């Protein structure tokens, strides 16, 4: 019985913490305005990127800036983070 409770607890913890690991850069709804295609492979030109970024709520902008300043988080989003840094996202 104890092993069952331990396994269920571990499963519940992993499900709850899995949501916490998803960041602003991992959310398709946050990233879609910055790309020209639905597959999010082609970044919009800087002028359109800036317009989309400035139209976002300040909380989302700050979350993206924070993640872009984290080397591990920014690596898969290098091109995006480079644009964020040009807009003043680097500390």
PDB file of N, CA, C and O in Angstrom, residues 2-81:
ATOM      1  N   UNK A   2       1.955   1.248   0.733  1.00  0.00           N
ATOM      2  CA  UNK A   2       2.829   2.419   0.786  1.00  0.00           C
ATOM      3  C   UNK A   2       3.443   2.730  -0.564  1.00  0.00           C
ATOM      4  O   UNK A   2       3.569   3.901  -0.933  1.00  0.00           O
ATOM      5  N   UNK A   3       3.849   1.717  -1.305  1.00  0.00           N
ATOM      6  CA  UNK A   3       4.458   1.944  -2.613  1.00  0.00           C
ATOM      7  C   UNK A   3       3.446   2.574  -3.571  1.00  0.00           C
ATOM      8  O   UNK A   3       3.795   3.426  -4.381  1.00  0.00           O
ATOM      9  N   UNK A   4       2.199   2.155  -3.448  1.00  0.00           N
ATOM     10  CA  UNK A   4       1.141   2.731  -4.285  1.00  0.00           C
ATOM     11  C   UNK A   4       0.970   4.211  -3.969  1.00  0.00           C
ATOM     12  O   UNK A   4       0.876   5.050  -4.879  1.00  0.00           O
ATOM     13  N   UNK A   5       0.948   4.572  -2.703  1.00  0.00           N
ATOM     14  CA  UNK A   5       0.817   5.979  -2.305  1.00  0.00           C
ATOM     15  C   UNK A   5       2.003   6.810  -2.762  1.00  0.00           C
ATOM     16  O   UNK A   5       1.849   7.950  -3.199  1.00  0.00           O
ATOM     17  N   UNK A   6       3.189   6.239  -2.671  1.00  0.00           N
ATOM     18  CA  UNK A   6       4.396   6.944  -3.117  1.00  0.00           C
ATOM     19  C   UNK A   6       4.331   7.199  -4.616  1.00  0.00           C
ATOM     20  O   UNK A   6       4.622   8.300  -5.086  1.00  0.00           O
ATOM     21  N   UNK A   7       3.947   6.189  -5.369  1.00  0.00           N
ATOM     22  CA  UNK A   7       3.851   6.340  -6.833  1.00  0.00           C
ATOM     23  C   UNK A   7       2.792   7.371  -7.224  1.00  0.00           C
ATOM     24  O   UNK A   7       3.013   8.193  -8.108  1.00  0.00           O
ATOM     25  N   UNK A   8       1.651   7.318  -6.572  1.00  0.00           N
ATOM     26  CA  UNK A   8       0.600   8.290  -6.863  1.00  0.00           C
ATOM     27  C   UNK A   8       1.037   9.706  -6.500  1.00  0.00           C
ATOM     28  O   UNK A   8       0.767  10.660  -7.224  1.00  0.00           O
ATOM     29  N   UNK A   9       1.739   9.842  -5.393  1.00  0.00           N
ATOM     30  CA  UNK A   9       2.254  11.150  -4.988  1.00  0.00           C
ATOM     31  C   UNK A   9       3.275  11.678  -5.985  1.00  0.00           C
ATOM     32  O   UNK A   9       3.274  12.859  -6.337  1.00  0.00           O
ATOM     33  N   UNK A  10       4.165  10.808  -6.439  1.00  0.00           N
ATOM     34  CA  UNK A  10       5.172  11.213  -7.423  1.00  0.00           C
ATOM     35  C   UNK A  10       4.514  11.613  -8.744  1.00  0.00           C
ATOM     36  O   UNK A  10       4.916  12.591  -9.383  1.00  0.00           O
ATOM     37  N   UNK A  11       3.505  10.875  -9.144  1.00  0.00           N
ATOM     38  CA  UNK A  11       2.786  11.205 -10.374  1.00  0.00           C
ATOM     39  C   UNK A  11       2.092  12.552 -10.262  1.00  0.00           C
ATOM     40  O   UNK A  11       2.176  13.389 -11.163  1.00  0.00           O
ATOM     41  N   UNK A  12       1.425  12.778  -9.134  1.00  0.00           N
ATOM     42  CA  UNK A  12       0.735  14.050  -8.923  1.00  0.00           C
ATOM     43  C   UNK A  12       1.729  15.205  -8.905  1.00  0.00           C
ATOM     44  O   UNK A  12       1.493  16.253  -9.504  1.00  0.00           O
ATOM     45  N   UNK A  13       2.852  15.027  -8.263  1.00  0.00           N
ATOM     46  CA  UNK A  13       3.879  16.071  -8.197  1.00  0.00           C
ATOM     47  C   UNK A  13       4.444  16.378  -9.582  1.00  0.00           C
ATOM     48  O   UNK A  13       4.637  17.542  -9.939  1.00  0.00           O
ATOM     49  N   UNK A  14       4.676  15.341 -10.366  1.00  0.00           N
ATOM     50  CA  UNK A  14       5.227  15.570 -11.705  1.00  0.00           C
ATOM     51  C   UNK A  14       4.225  16.290 -12.603  1.00  0.00           C
ATOM     52  O   UNK A  14       4.601  17.110 -13.432  1.00  0.00           O
ATOM     53  N   UNK A  15       2.944  15.996 -12.425  1.00  0.00           N
ATOM     54  CA  UNK A  15       1.926  16.670 -13.232  1.00  0.00           C
ATOM     55  C   UNK A  15       1.819  18.140 -12.854  1.00  0.00           C
ATOM     56  O   UNK A  15       1.703  19.008 -13.721  1.00  0.00           O
ATOM     57  N   UNK A  16       1.881  18.435 -11.582  1.00  0.00           N
ATOM     58  CA  UNK A  16       1.784  19.818 -11.116  1.00  0.00           C
ATOM     59  C   UNK A  16       3.030  20.599 -11.500  1.00  0.00           C
ATOM     60  O   UNK A  16       2.956  21.722 -11.984  1.00  0.00           O
ATOM     61  N   UNK A  17       4.195  20.026 -11.321  1.00  0.00           N
ATOM     62  CA  UNK A  17       5.432  20.743 -11.622  1.00  0.00           C
ATOM     63  C   UNK A  17       5.661  20.862 -13.123  1.00  0.00           C
ATOM     64  O   UNK A  17       6.343  21.776 -13.566  1.00  0.00           O
ATOM     65  N   UNK A  18       5.101  19.972 -13.915  1.00  0.00           N
ATOM     66  CA  UNK A  18       5.244  20.056 -15.360  1.00  0.00           C
ATOM     67  C   UNK A  18       4.650  21.332 -15.913  1.00  0.00           C
ATOM     68  O   UNK A  18       5.166  21.936 -16.836  1.00  0.00           O
ATOM     69  N   UNK A  19       3.568  21.795 -15.341  1.00  0.00           N
ATOM     70  CA  UNK A  19       2.944  23.036 -15.761  1.00  0.00           C
ATOM     71  C   UNK A  19       3.838  24.214 -15.415  1.00  0.00           C
ATOM     72  O   UNK A  19       3.959  25.161 -16.170  1.00  0.00           O
ATOM     73  N   UNK A  20       4.522  24.147 -14.305  1.00  0.00           N
ATOM     74  CA  UNK A  20       5.379  25.244 -13.867  1.00  0.00           C
ATOM     75  C   UNK A  20       6.592  25.407 -14.781  1.00  0.00           C
ATOM     76  O   UNK A  20       7.122  26.496 -14.905  1.00  0.00           O
ATOM     77  N   UNK A  21       7.045  24.335 -15.430  1.00  0.00           N
ATOM     78  CA  UNK A  21       8.218  24.417 -16.283  1.00  0.00           C
ATOM     79  C   UNK A  21       7.921  25.064 -17.632  1.00  0.00           C
ATOM     80  O   UNK A  21       8.823  25.524 -18.301  1.00  0.00           O
ATOM     81  N   UNK A  22       6.696  25.078 -18.044  1.00  0.00           N
ATOM     82  CA  UNK A  22       6.345  25.703 -19.316  1.00  0.00           C
ATOM     83  C   UNK A  22       6.433  27.213 -19.153  1.00  0.00           C
ATOM     84  O   UNK A  22       5.792  27.794 -18.296  1.00  0.00           O
ATOM     85  N   UNK A  23       7.261  27.824 -19.973  1.00  0.00           N
ATOM     86  CA  UNK A  23       7.461  29.264 -19.853  1.00  0.00           C
ATOM     87  C   UNK A  23       6.808  30.027 -20.986  1.00  0.00           C
ATOM     88  O   UNK A  23       6.153  29.462 -21.863  1.00  0.00           O
ATOM     89  N   UNK A  24       7.001  31.315 -20.966  1.00  0.00           N
ATOM     90  CA  UNK A  24       6.409  32.195 -21.968  1.00  0.00           C
ATOM     91  C   UNK A  24       6.904  31.864 -23.375  1.00  0.00           C
ATOM     92  O   UNK A  24       6.155  31.998 -24.341  1.00  0.00           O
ATOM     93  N   UNK A  25       8.144  31.421 -23.482  1.00  0.00           N
ATOM     94  CA  UNK A  25       8.699  31.097 -24.798  1.00  0.00           C
ATOM     95  C   UNK A  25       8.226  29.751 -25.323  1.00  0.00           C
ATOM     96  O   UNK A  25       8.413  29.442 -26.493  1.00  0.00           O
ATOM     97  N   UNK A  26       7.611  28.961 -24.472  1.00  0.00           N
ATOM     98  CA  UNK A  26       7.117  27.645 -24.875  1.00  0.00           C
ATOM     99  C   UNK A  26       5.635  27.648 -25.231  1.00  0.00           C
ATOM    100  O   UNK A  26       5.104  26.634 -25.662  1.00  0.00           O
ATOM    101  N   UNK A  27       4.977  28.773 -25.049  1.00  0.00           N
ATOM    102  CA  UNK A  27       3.542  28.867 -25.317  1.00  0.00           C
ATOM    103  C   UNK A  27       3.309  29.315 -26.759  1.00  0.00           C
ATOM    104  O   UNK A  27       3.672  30.432 -27.128  1.00  0.00           O
ATOM    105  N   UNK A  28       2.703  28.463 -27.583  1.00  0.00           N
ATOM    106  CA  UNK A  28       2.460  28.829 -28.985  1.00  0.00           C
ATOM    107  C   UNK A  28       1.642  30.117 -29.147  1.00  0.00           C
ATOM    108  O   UNK A  28       1.899  30.905 -30.058  1.00  0.00           O
ATOM    109  N   UNK A  29       0.689  30.356 -28.253  1.00  0.00           N
ATOM    110  CA  UNK A  29      -0.121  31.577 -28.356  1.00  0.00           C
ATOM    111  C   UNK A  29       0.721  32.829 -28.141  1.00  0.00           C
ATOM    112  O   UNK A  29       0.440  33.867 -28.734  1.00  0.00           O
ATOM    113  N   UNK A  30       1.734  32.743 -27.302  1.00  0.00           N
ATOM    114  CA  UNK A  30       2.621  33.883 -27.076  1.00  0.00           C
ATOM    115  C   UNK A  30       3.556  34.118 -28.255  1.00  0.00           C
ATOM    116  O   UNK A  30       3.894  35.255 -28.571  1.00  0.00           O
ATOM    117  N   UNK A  31       3.982  33.045 -28.887  1.00  0.00           N
ATOM    118  CA  UNK A  31       5.009  33.143 -29.928  1.00  0.00           C
ATOM    119  C   UNK A  31       4.445  33.381 -31.326  1.00  0.00           C
ATOM    120  O   UNK A  31       5.130  33.939 -32.178  1.00  0.00           O
ATOM    121  N   UNK A  32       3.209  32.991 -31.576  1.00  0.00           N
ATOM    122  CA  UNK A  32       2.622  33.079 -32.918  1.00  0.00           C
ATOM    123  C   UNK A  32       2.679  34.479 -33.540  1.00  0.00           C
ATOM    124  O   UNK A  32       2.953  34.597 -34.742  1.00  0.00           O
ATOM    125  N   UNK A  33       2.461  35.561 -32.792  1.00  0.00           N
ATOM    126  CA  UNK A  33       2.483  36.888 -33.422  1.00  0.00           C
ATOM    127  C   UNK A  33       3.843  37.296 -34.000  1.00  0.00           C
ATOM    128  O   UNK A  33       3.928  38.253 -34.766  1.00  0.00           O
ATOM    129  N   UNK A  34       4.897  36.571 -33.662  1.00  0.00           N
ATOM    130  CA  UNK A  34       6.239  36.931 -34.097  1.00  0.00           C
ATOM    131  C   UNK A  34       6.703  36.172 -35.333  1.00  0.00           C
ATOM    132  O   UNK A  34       7.801  36.391 -35.821  1.00  0.00           O
ATOM    133  N   UNK A  35       5.849  35.289 -35.837  1.00  0.00           N
ATOM    134  CA  UNK A  35       6.219  34.458 -36.982  1.00  0.00           C
ATOM    135  C   UNK A  35       5.242  34.650 -38.136  1.00  0.00           C
ATOM    136  O   UNK A  35       4.069  34.940 -37.921  1.00  0.00           O
ATOM    137  N   UNK A  36       5.747  34.444 -39.351  1.00  0.00           N
ATOM    138  CA  UNK A  36       4.913  34.630 -40.540  1.00  0.00           C
ATOM    139  C   UNK A  36       4.140  33.369 -40.911  1.00  0.00           C
ATOM    140  O   UNK A  36       3.179  33.446 -41.663  1.00  0.00           O
ATOM    141  N   UNK A  37       4.557  32.231 -40.402  1.00  0.00           N
ATOM    142  CA  UNK A  37       3.927  30.961 -40.772  1.00  0.00           C
ATOM    143  C   UNK A  37       3.403  30.229 -39.538  1.00  0.00           C
ATOM    144  O   UNK A  37       3.826  30.489 -38.420  1.00  0.00           O
ATOM    145  N   UNK A  38       2.468  29.325 -39.768  1.00  0.00           N
ATOM    146  CA  UNK A  38       1.854  28.596 -38.658  1.00  0.00           C
ATOM    147  C   UNK A  38       2.826  27.615 -38.006  1.00  0.00           C
ATOM    148  O   UNK A  38       2.658  27.262 -36.848  1.00  0.00           O
ATOM    149  N   UNK A  39       3.854  27.186 -38.736  1.00  0.00           N
ATOM    150  CA  UNK A  39       4.858  26.281 -38.181  1.00  0.00           C
ATOM    151  C   UNK A  39       5.908  27.000 -37.352  1.00  0.00           C
ATOM    152  O   UNK A  39       6.796  26.379 -36.800  1.00  0.00           O
ATOM    153  N   UNK A  40       5.805  28.318 -37.294  1.00  0.00           N
ATOM    154  CA  UNK A  40       6.713  29.178 -36.535  1.00  0.00           C
ATOM    155  C   UNK A  40       8.181  28.917 -36.880  1.00  0.00           C
ATOM    156  O   UNK A  40       9.028  28.721 -36.013  1.00  0.00           O
ATOM    157  N   UNK A  41       8.455  28.952 -38.184  1.00  0.00           N
ATOM    158  CA  UNK A  41       9.823  28.764 -38.668  1.00  0.00           C
ATOM    159  C   UNK A  41      10.415  30.066 -39.198  1.00  0.00           C
ATOM    160  O   UNK A  41      11.623  30.244 -39.173  1.00  0.00           O
ATOM    161  N   UNK A  42       9.571  30.980 -39.679  1.00  0.00           N
ATOM    162  CA  UNK A  42      10.046  32.217 -40.284  1.00  0.00           C
ATOM    163  C   UNK A  42       9.639  33.406 -39.425  1.00  0.00           C
ATOM    164  O   UNK A  42       8.460  33.687 -39.253  1.00  0.00           O
ATOM    165  N   UNK A  43      10.647  34.097 -38.896  1.00  0.00           N
ATOM    166  CA  UNK A  43      10.414  35.249 -38.019  1.00  0.00           C
ATOM    167  C   UNK A  43      10.006  36.453 -38.854  1.00  0.00           C
ATOM    168  O   UNK A  43      10.482  36.649 -39.967  1.00  0.00           O
ATOM    169  N   UNK A  44       9.110  37.255 -38.297  1.00  0.00           N
ATOM    170  CA  UNK A  44       8.695  38.494 -38.957  1.00  0.00           C
ATOM    171  C   UNK A  44       9.850  39.493 -38.951  1.00  0.00           C
ATOM    172  O   UNK A  44      10.750  39.399 -38.104  1.00  0.00           O
ATOM    173  N   UNK A  45       9.836  40.471 -39.879  1.00  0.00           N
ATOM    174  CA  UNK A  45      10.871  41.510 -39.874  1.00  0.00           C
ATOM    175  C   UNK A  45      10.851  42.278 -38.549  1.00  0.00           C
ATOM    176  O   UNK A  45       9.835  42.319 -37.845  1.00  0.00           O
ATOM    177  N   UNK A  46      11.963  42.916 -38.219  1.00  0.00           N
ATOM    178  CA  UNK A  46      12.112  43.567 -36.915  1.00  0.00           C
ATOM    179  C   UNK A  46      11.018  44.596 -36.641  1.00  0.00           C
ATOM    180  O   UNK A  46      10.548  44.697 -35.510  1.00  0.00           O
ATOM    181  N   UNK A  47      10.602  45.358 -37.636  1.00  0.00           N
ATOM    182  CA  UNK A  47       9.558  46.374 -37.415  1.00  0.00           C
ATOM    183  C   UNK A  47       8.254  45.717 -36.965  1.00  0.00           C
ATOM    184  O   UNK A  47       7.612  46.192 -36.019  1.00  0.00           O
ATOM    185  N   UNK A  48       7.866  44.617 -37.610  1.00  0.00           N
ATOM    186  CA  UNK A  48       6.648  43.898 -37.229  1.00  0.00           C
ATOM    187  C   UNK A  48       6.835  43.179 -35.893  1.00  0.00           C
ATOM    188  O   UNK A  48       5.906  43.094 -35.084  1.00  0.00           O
ATOM    189  N   UNK A  49       8.048  42.669 -35.658  1.00  0.00           N
ATOM    190  CA  UNK A  49       8.365  42.011 -34.388  1.00  0.00           C
ATOM    191  C   UNK A  49       8.195  43.011 -33.243  1.00  0.00           C
ATOM    192  O   UNK A  49       7.569  42.709 -32.240  1.00  0.00           O
ATOM    193  N   UNK A  50       8.744  44.201 -33.417  1.00  0.00           N
ATOM    194  CA  UNK A  50       8.651  45.234 -32.383  1.00  0.00           C
ATOM    195  C   UNK A  50       7.199  45.611 -32.114  1.00  0.00           C
ATOM    196  O   UNK A  50       6.783  45.746 -30.961  1.00  0.00           O
ATOM    197  N   UNK A  51       6.407  45.768 -33.177  1.00  0.00           N
ATOM    198  CA  UNK A  51       4.988  46.104 -33.022  1.00  0.00           C
ATOM    199  C   UNK A  51       4.263  45.029 -32.226  1.00  0.00           C
ATOM    200  O   UNK A  51       3.493  45.330 -31.307  1.00  0.00           O
ATOM    201  N   UNK A  52       4.516  43.759 -32.562  1.00  0.00           N
ATOM    202  CA  UNK A  52       3.870  42.644 -31.859  1.00  0.00           C
ATOM    203  C   UNK A  52       4.327  42.593 -30.398  1.00  0.00           C
ATOM    204  O   UNK A  52       3.516  42.370 -29.496  1.00  0.00           O
ATOM    205  N   UNK A  53       5.609  42.831 -30.160  1.00  0.00           N
ATOM    206  CA  UNK A  53       6.140  42.768 -28.797  1.00  0.00           C
ATOM    207  C   UNK A  53       5.561  43.889 -27.939  1.00  0.00           C
ATOM    208  O   UNK A  53       5.155  43.663 -26.802  1.00  0.00           O
ATOM    209  N   UNK A  54       5.510  45.083 -28.483  1.00  0.00           N
ATOM    210  CA  UNK A  54       5.011  46.224 -27.721  1.00  0.00           C
ATOM    211  C   UNK A  54       3.496  46.138 -27.482  1.00  0.00           C
ATOM    212  O   UNK A  54       2.985  46.753 -26.554  1.00  0.00           O
ATOM    213  N   UNK A  55       2.790  45.365 -28.299  1.00  0.00           N
ATOM    214  CA  UNK A  55       1.345  45.203 -28.134  1.00  0.00           C
ATOM    215  C   UNK A  55       1.006  44.199 -27.019  1.00  0.00           C
ATOM    216  O   UNK A  55      -0.134  44.144 -26.573  1.00  0.00           O
ATOM    217  N   UNK A  56       2.003  43.434 -26.576  1.00  0.00           N
ATOM    218  CA  UNK A  56       1.774  42.440 -25.519  1.00  0.00           C
ATOM    219  C   UNK A  56       1.675  43.117 -24.155  1.00  0.00           C
ATOM    220  O   UNK A  56       2.279  44.170 -23.939  1.00  0.00           O
ATOM    221  N   UNK A  57       0.951  42.503 -23.231  1.00  0.00           N
ATOM    222  CA  UNK A  57       0.919  43.027 -21.853  1.00  0.00           C
ATOM    223  C   UNK A  57       2.333  43.046 -21.254  1.00  0.00           C
ATOM    224  O   UNK A  57       3.163  42.189 -21.577  1.00  0.00           O
ATOM    225  N   UNK A  58       2.596  44.004 -20.405  1.00  0.00           N
ATOM    226  CA  UNK A  58       3.923  44.165 -19.810  1.00  0.00           C
ATOM    227  C   UNK A  58       4.380  42.900 -19.078  1.00  0.00           C
ATOM    228  O   UNK A  58       5.561  42.558 -19.109  1.00  0.00           O
ATOM    229  N   UNK A  59       3.447  42.177 -18.459  1.00  0.00           N
ATOM    230  CA  UNK A  59       3.813  40.956 -17.741  1.00  0.00           C
ATOM    231  C   UNK A  59       4.409  39.918 -18.688  1.00  0.00           C
ATOM    232  O   UNK A  59       5.383  39.242 -18.350  1.00  0.00           O
ATOM    233  N   UNK A  60       3.803  39.766 -19.874  1.00  0.00           N
ATOM    234  CA  UNK A  60       4.322  38.801 -20.846  1.00  0.00           C
ATOM    235  C   UNK A  60       5.663  39.270 -21.399  1.00  0.00           C
ATOM    236  O   UNK A  60       6.567  38.463 -21.612  1.00  0.00           O
ATOM    237  N   UNK A  61       5.798  40.577 -21.633  1.00  0.00           N
ATOM    238  CA  UNK A  61       7.080  41.103 -22.103  1.00  0.00           C
ATOM    239  C   UNK A  61       8.182  40.802 -21.091  1.00  0.00           C
ATOM    240  O   UNK A  61       9.262  40.338 -21.462  1.00  0.00           O
ATOM    241  N   UNK A  62       7.902  41.062 -19.824  1.00  0.00           N
ATOM    242  CA  UNK A  62       8.898  40.822 -18.777  1.00  0.00           C
ATOM    243  C   UNK A  62       9.234  39.338 -18.653  1.00  0.00           C
ATOM    244  O   UNK A  62      10.394  38.975 -18.446  1.00  0.00           O
ATOM    245  N   UNK A  63       8.224  38.473 -18.779  1.00  0.00           N
ATOM    246  CA  UNK A  63       8.471  37.028 -18.708  1.00  0.00           C
ATOM    247  C   UNK A  63       9.366  36.584 -19.861  1.00  0.00           C
ATOM    248  O   UNK A  63      10.293  35.787 -19.673  1.00  0.00           O
ATOM    249  N   UNK A  64       9.121  37.117 -21.055  1.00  0.00           N
ATOM    250  CA  UNK A  64       9.951  36.767 -22.207  1.00  0.00           C
ATOM    251  C   UNK A  64      11.373  37.298 -22.039  1.00  0.00           C
ATOM    252  O   UNK A  64      12.341  36.604 -22.346  1.00  0.00           O
ATOM    253  N   UNK A  65      11.509  38.516 -21.549  1.00  0.00           N
ATOM    254  CA  UNK A  65      12.838  39.084 -21.310  1.00  0.00           C
ATOM    255  C   UNK A  65      13.607  38.240 -20.300  1.00  0.00           C
ATOM    256  O   UNK A  65      14.792  37.944 -20.491  1.00  0.00           O
ATOM    257  N   UNK A  66      12.926  37.837 -19.233  1.00  0.00           N
ATOM    258  CA  UNK A  66      13.563  37.036 -18.197  1.00  0.00           C
ATOM    259  C   UNK A  66      14.046  35.709 -18.763  1.00  0.00           C
ATOM    260  O   UNK A  66      15.174  35.288 -18.501  1.00  0.00           O
ATOM    261  N   UNK A  67      13.205  35.053 -19.545  1.00  0.00           N
ATOM    262  CA  UNK A  67      13.584  33.768 -20.122  1.00  0.00           C
ATOM    263  C   UNK A  67      14.702  33.923 -21.145  1.00  0.00           C
ATOM    264  O   UNK A  67      15.564  33.060 -21.258  1.00  0.00           O
ATOM    265  N   UNK A  68      14.697  35.018 -21.887  1.00  0.00           N
ATOM    266  CA  UNK A  68      15.764  35.249 -22.867  1.00  0.00           C
ATOM    267  C   UNK A  68      17.101  35.552 -22.187  1.00  0.00           C
ATOM    268  O   UNK A  68      18.155  35.371 -22.792  1.00  0.00           O
ATOM    269  N   UNK A  69      17.072  36.030 -20.956  1.00  0.00           N
ATOM    270  CA  UNK A  69      18.309  36.279 -20.215  1.00  0.00           C
ATOM    271  C   UNK A  69      18.849  35.020 -19.542  1.00  0.00           C
ATOM    272  O   UNK A  69      19.943  35.035 -19.004  1.00  0.00           O
ATOM    273  N   UNK A  70      18.080  33.947 -19.574  1.00  0.00           N
ATOM    274  CA  UNK A  70      18.505  32.657 -19.030  1.00  0.00           C
ATOM    275  C   UNK A  70      19.077  31.835 -20.180  1.00  0.00           C
ATOM    276  O   UNK A  70      18.371  31.499 -21.127  1.00  0.00           O
ATOM    277  N   UNK A  71      20.363  31.510 -20.115  1.00  0.00           N
ATOM    278  CA  UNK A  71      21.040  30.824 -21.213  1.00  0.00           C
ATOM    279  C   UNK A  71      20.369  29.511 -21.604  1.00  0.00           C
ATOM    280  O   UNK A  71      20.215  29.213 -22.786  1.00  0.00           O
ATOM    281  N   UNK A  72      19.946  28.735 -20.624  1.00  0.00           N
ATOM    282  CA  UNK A  72      19.322  27.442 -20.918  1.00  0.00           C
ATOM    283  C   UNK A  72      17.975  27.610 -21.600  1.00  0.00           C
ATOM    284  O   UNK A  72      17.627  26.861 -22.514  1.00  0.00           O
ATOM    285  N   UNK A  73      17.197  28.581 -21.169  1.00  0.00           N
ATOM    286  CA  UNK A  73      15.871  28.801 -21.760  1.00  0.00           C
ATOM    287  C   UNK A  73      15.967  29.438 -23.141  1.00  0.00           C
ATOM    288  O   UNK A  73      15.157  29.169 -24.017  1.00  0.00           O
ATOM    289  N   UNK A  74      16.946  30.313 -23.328  1.00  0.00           N
ATOM    290  CA  UNK A  74      17.017  31.061 -24.582  1.00  0.00           C
ATOM    291  C   UNK A  74      17.640  30.270 -25.727  1.00  0.00           C
ATOM    292  O   UNK A  74      17.418  30.603 -26.889  1.00  0.00           O
ATOM    293  N   UNK A  75      18.397  29.245 -25.431  1.00  0.00           N
ATOM    294  CA  UNK A  75      19.102  28.507 -26.483  1.00  0.00           C
ATOM    295  C   UNK A  75      18.177  28.008 -27.593  1.00  0.00           C
ATOM    296  O   UNK A  75      18.469  28.221 -28.767  1.00  0.00           O
ATOM    297  N   UNK A  76      17.042  27.370 -27.271  1.00  0.00           N
ATOM    298  CA  UNK A  76      16.173  26.912 -28.371  1.00  0.00           C
ATOM    299  C   UNK A  76      15.462  28.056 -29.099  1.00  0.00           C
ATOM    300  O   UNK A  76      14.897  27.848 -30.160  1.00  0.00           O
ATOM    301  N   UNK A  77      15.507  29.247 -28.533  1.00  0.00           N
ATOM    302  CA  UNK A  77      14.821  30.405 -29.118  1.00  0.00           C
ATOM    303  C   UNK A  77      15.831  31.520 -29.408  1.00  0.00           C
ATOM    304  O   UNK A  77      15.546  32.702 -29.200  1.00  0.00           O
ATOM    305  N   UNK A  78      17.002  31.162 -29.912  1.00  0.00           N
ATOM    306  CA  UNK A  78      18.108  32.109 -30.065  1.00  0.00           C
ATOM    307  C   UNK A  78      17.745  33.302 -30.946  1.00  0.00           C
ATOM    308  O   UNK A  78      18.022  34.455 -30.582  1.00  0.00           O
ATOM    309  N   UNK A  79      17.135  33.065 -32.094  1.00  0.00           N
ATOM    310  CA  UNK A  79      16.794  34.159 -33.002  1.00  0.00           C
ATOM    311  C   UNK A  79      15.763  35.091 -32.370  1.00  0.00           C
ATOM    312  O   UNK A  79      15.891  36.318 -32.437  1.00  0.00           O
ATOM    313  N   UNK A  80      14.763  34.524 -31.737  1.00  0.00           N
ATOM    314  CA  UNK A  80      13.746  35.319 -31.058  1.00  0.00           C
ATOM    315  C   UNK A  80      14.387  36.157 -29.952  1.00  0.00           C
ATOM    316  O   UNK A  80      14.143  37.358 -29.841  1.00  0.00           O
ATOM    317  N   UNK A  81      15.209  35.528 -29.132  1.00  0.00           N
ATOM    318  CA  UNK A  81      15.835  36.242 -28.011  1.00  0.00           C
ATOM    319  C   UNK A  81      16.800  37.325 -28.486  1.00  0.00           C
ATOM    320  O   UNK A  81      16.944  38.353 -27.823  1.00  0.00           O
TER     321      UNK A  81
END
